[in-house]
Amino acid sequence: MNLARESIELLEQAARILWFEGTKHGLRDREWMALRFLSRANRFSRTPSALASYVGTTRGTASFIIGELERLGYLERKRSATDKRSVMLSVTQQGKKFLVRDPVNVLVEAIAVLDDDVKIRFRDTFRHVLDQSDAAEQRHHTDVCKRCIFLREDRTATDGKMTVEFSCRLFRAPIAEAEVDLLCSSFEYHRQ
Ligand code: SF4
């Protein structure tokens, strides 16, 4: 029995939930993927180019997806506060509510009932698979900021109390504590 191949056969079938013909609740699979990504992405990645890279499509197709999500009221675009030429995408309250109907929730719920140590192994297994395929294809997948080599952590002890400040060495910008768990398309993981 080839356990690795058997796992991929199962993964392939689970992926049918993610990739489908037509629409589910009015959105195509890539539109769902875009909405899901933008609801979890940090401020550096809520851009049309980061979205195109995550969804694995051209800028033109990403633009079409953004237009469709905007038309439905799930997304809005604003000029970036730091660079007026850039656009920042934000999921609206209506979009956040709509994510309750996300077709992938059935997979999330199936994993959520597992014991925590199983969930951690499950997540780490996928990371390992992605890290290995990144190495083979010379690319970096999108992942959470807290694992990135560019994240700097400065700890200061004041009156016996420890405070931690985060910053990004790539973007030369402070990172709020809540942002370290968000997705970033510029994420880079140090390979051993
Ligand atoms: S530290 Fe890495 S993941 Fe975090 S914002 Fe910077 S580039 Fe992105």
Short mmCIF file of C-alpha atoms and ligand atoms in Angstrom, two decimals:
data_model
loop_
_atom_site.label_atom_id
_atom_site.label_comp_id
_atom_site.label_asym_id
_atom_site.label_seq_id
_atom_site.Cartn_x
_atom_site.Cartn_y
_atom_site.Cartn_z
CA MET A 1 0.00 0.00 0.00
CA ASN A 2 1.37 3.40 -0.99
CA LEU A 3 0.19 5.70 1.84
CA ALA A 4 1.45 8.89 0.17
CA ARG A 5 -0.41 8.18 -3.06
CA GLU A 6 -3.55 7.10 -1.17
CA SER A 7 -3.50 10.44 0.74
CA ILE A 8 -3.29 12.40 -2.51
CA GLU A 9 -6.19 10.39 -3.97
CA LEU A 10 -8.30 11.41 -0.95
CA LEU A 11 -7.12 15.01 -1.18
CA GLU A 12 -8.06 15.10 -4.85
CA GLN A 13 -11.63 14.09 -3.95
CA ALA A 14 -11.87 16.56 -1.04
CA ALA A 15 -10.80 19.26 -3.53
CA ARG A 16 -14.08 18.73 -5.39
CA ILE A 17 -15.65 20.81 -2.60
CA LEU A 18 -13.28 23.66 -3.54
CA TRP A 19 -13.39 23.40 -7.34
CA PHE A 20 -16.74 23.02 -9.05
CA GLU A 21 -18.57 23.82 -12.27
CA GLY A 22 -21.09 26.67 -12.26
CA THR A 23 -21.89 28.51 -9.05
CA LYS A 24 -22.70 27.82 -5.39
CA HIS A 25 -24.85 30.44 -3.65
CA GLY A 26 -24.26 32.63 -6.71
CA LEU A 27 -20.43 32.59 -6.75
CA ARG A 28 -17.98 30.62 -8.90
CA ASP A 29 -15.20 28.66 -7.18
CA ARG A 30 -12.55 31.35 -7.86
CA GLU A 31 -14.84 34.09 -6.56
CA TRP A 32 -15.28 32.12 -3.34
CA MET A 33 -11.52 31.66 -3.14
CA ALA A 34 -10.97 35.41 -3.62
CA LEU A 35 -13.54 36.40 -0.98
CA ARG A 36 -12.11 33.86 1.48
CA PHE A 37 -8.54 35.07 0.88
CA LEU A 38 -9.39 38.77 1.20
CA SER A 39 -11.20 38.14 4.49
CA ARG A 40 -7.98 36.65 5.93
CA ALA A 41 -5.26 38.68 4.18
CA ASN A 42 -3.15 41.36 5.84
CA ARG A 43 -3.02 44.96 4.58
CA PHE A 44 -0.07 44.26 2.27
CA SER A 45 -1.92 41.47 0.48
CA ARG A 46 -5.37 42.96 -0.02
CA THR A 47 -4.37 44.17 -3.48
CA PRO A 48 -5.38 43.06 -6.99
CA SER A 49 -1.89 41.67 -7.73
CA ALA A 50 -1.67 39.66 -4.47
CA LEU A 51 -5.16 38.33 -5.17
CA ALA A 52 -4.16 37.28 -8.71
CA SER A 53 -1.11 35.50 -7.34
CA TYR A 54 -3.10 33.68 -4.60
CA VAL A 55 -5.91 32.59 -6.91
CA GLY A 56 -3.34 31.64 -9.56
CA THR A 57 -4.76 33.76 -12.33
CA THR A 58 -3.94 36.77 -14.51
CA ARG A 59 -4.44 40.40 -13.39
CA GLY A 60 -7.27 40.65 -15.94
CA THR A 61 -9.18 37.70 -14.47
CA ALA A 62 -8.54 38.97 -10.92
CA SER A 63 -9.97 42.33 -11.98
CA PHE A 64 -13.08 40.61 -13.30
CA ILE A 65 -13.48 38.67 -10.00
CA ILE A 66 -13.05 41.90 -7.99
CA GLY A 67 -15.66 43.66 -10.16
CA GLU A 68 -18.13 40.83 -9.65
CA LEU A 69 -17.66 40.76 -5.85
CA GLU A 70 -18.00 44.56 -5.76
CA ARG A 71 -21.18 44.44 -7.83
CA LEU A 72 -22.68 41.99 -5.31
CA GLY A 73 -21.71 44.26 -2.41
CA TYR A 74 -19.20 41.82 -0.85
CA LEU A 75 -16.10 43.88 -1.58
CA GLU A 76 -15.04 47.51 -1.74
CA ARG A 77 -11.88 49.11 -3.04
CA LYS A 78 -10.20 52.15 -1.51
CA ARG A 79 -7.10 54.13 -2.38
CA SER A 80 -4.20 53.10 -0.14
CA ALA A 81 -3.51 55.67 2.61
CA THR A 82 0.26 55.37 2.02
CA ASP A 83 0.35 55.12 -1.78
CA LYS A 84 -2.48 56.88 -3.62
CA ARG A 85 -1.70 54.90 -6.81
CA SER A 86 -2.46 51.58 -5.05
CA VAL A 87 -5.82 50.06 -4.34
CA MET A 88 -6.68 48.30 -1.10
CA LEU A 89 -9.50 45.73 -1.18
CA SER A 90 -11.78 45.19 1.83
CA VAL A 91 -14.50 42.66 2.46
CA THR A 92 -17.71 44.49 3.46
CA GLN A 93 -19.90 43.49 6.42
CA GLN A 94 -22.25 41.91 3.88
CA GLY A 95 -19.33 39.90 2.46
CA LYS A 96 -18.29 38.74 5.94
CA LYS A 97 -21.85 37.57 6.64
CA PHE A 98 -22.01 35.82 3.28
CA LEU A 99 -18.90 33.76 4.13
CA VAL A 100 -21.11 31.71 6.47
CA ARG A 101 -22.32 30.06 3.24
CA ASP A 102 -18.81 29.31 1.97
CA PRO A 103 -18.83 25.77 0.45
CA VAL A 104 -15.49 24.97 2.17
CA ASN A 105 -17.13 25.31 5.59
CA VAL A 106 -18.12 21.65 5.35
CA LEU A 107 -14.39 20.74 5.29
CA VAL A 108 -13.56 23.23 8.05
CA GLU A 109 -16.29 21.73 10.25
CA ALA A 110 -15.11 18.17 9.58
CA ILE A 111 -11.61 19.15 10.76
CA ALA A 112 -12.86 21.29 13.66
CA VAL A 113 -14.30 18.25 15.50
CA LEU A 114 -10.91 16.49 15.59
CA ASP A 115 -8.71 16.62 18.72
CA ASP A 116 -6.35 19.61 18.85
CA ASP A 117 -3.20 17.49 18.45
CA VAL A 118 -4.71 15.85 15.34
CA LYS A 119 -5.61 19.30 13.94
CA ILE A 120 -2.06 20.51 14.53
CA ARG A 121 -0.60 17.43 12.78
CA PHE A 122 -3.08 17.85 9.93
CA ARG A 123 -2.13 21.53 9.44
CA ASP A 124 1.60 20.83 9.76
CA THR A 125 1.33 17.99 7.25
CA PHE A 126 -0.18 20.34 4.65
CA ARG A 127 2.52 22.92 5.41
CA HIS A 128 5.20 20.31 4.89
CA VAL A 129 3.66 19.26 1.57
CA LEU A 130 3.44 22.90 0.42
CA ASP A 131 6.98 23.71 1.60
CA GLN A 132 8.30 20.73 -0.34
CA SER A 133 6.38 21.59 -3.50
CA ASP A 134 7.52 25.25 -3.19
CA ALA A 135 11.13 24.03 -3.09
CA ALA A 136 10.56 21.88 -6.18
CA GLU A 137 8.86 24.70 -8.10
CA GLN A 138 11.01 27.57 -6.73
CA ARG A 139 8.17 29.64 -5.32
CA HIS A 140 6.71 30.57 -1.93
CA HIS A 141 3.17 29.83 -0.87
CA THR A 142 1.00 32.31 1.02
CA ASP A 143 0.99 31.72 4.76
CA VAL A 144 0.55 33.41 8.14
CA CYS A 145 2.86 36.28 9.04
CA LYS A 146 4.05 34.72 12.33
CA ARG A 147 6.09 32.10 10.42
CA CYS A 148 7.80 34.53 8.06
CA ILE A 149 11.55 35.16 8.05
CA PHE A 150 10.92 38.91 7.67
CA LEU A 151 8.96 39.19 10.93
CA ARG A 152 10.95 40.90 13.66
CA GLU A 153 9.99 40.55 17.31
CA ASP A 154 11.28 43.08 19.87
CA ARG A 155 10.70 42.19 23.49
CA THR A 156 11.02 44.83 26.22
CA ALA A 157 10.72 44.31 29.96
CA THR A 158 9.29 47.32 31.80
CA ASP A 159 8.48 47.15 35.53
CA GLY A 160 8.62 43.35 35.33
CA LYS A 161 6.09 43.32 32.48
CA MET A 162 7.09 42.00 29.07
CA THR A 163 5.82 43.78 25.97
CA VAL A 164 6.32 42.52 22.42
CA GLU A 165 6.42 44.69 19.31
CA PHE A 166 6.37 43.23 15.82
CA SER A 167 7.62 44.74 12.59
CA CYS A 168 8.15 43.61 9.02
CA ARG A 169 11.70 43.86 7.68
CA LEU A 170 10.48 43.56 4.09
CA PHE A 171 7.87 46.34 4.16
CA ARG A 172 9.67 48.29 6.95
CA ALA A 173 6.39 48.70 8.80
CA PRO A 174 5.00 47.91 12.26
CA ILE A 175 2.79 44.83 12.54
CA ALA A 176 -0.01 44.74 15.12
CA GLU A 177 -0.25 41.62 17.28
CA ALA A 178 -3.58 40.69 15.64
CA GLU A 179 -1.92 40.84 12.19
CA VAL A 180 0.63 38.09 12.84
CA ASP A 181 -2.09 35.48 12.30
CA LEU A 182 -3.20 36.95 8.96
CA LEU A 183 -2.19 35.71 5.51
CA CYS A 184 0.51 37.45 3.50
CA SER A 185 1.36 36.78 -0.13
CA SER A 186 4.94 38.03 0.45
CA PHE A 187 5.45 35.41 3.16
CA GLU A 188 8.78 33.64 3.02
CA TYR A 189 9.77 30.62 5.04
CA HIS A 190 13.33 29.85 5.88
CA ARG A 191 14.20 26.50 4.36
CA GLN A 192 16.67 24.34 6.26
S1 SF4 B 1 6.78 39.70 7.96
FE1 SF4 B 1 6.54 38.46 6.10
S2 SF4 B 1 4.43 37.73 6.21
FE2 SF4 B 1 4.58 39.46 7.64
S3 SF4 B 1 3.97 41.28 6.48
FE3 SF4 B 1 6.21 41.07 6.28
S4 SF4 B 1 6.53 39.89 4.40
FE4 SF4 B 1 4.41 39.61 5.00
#
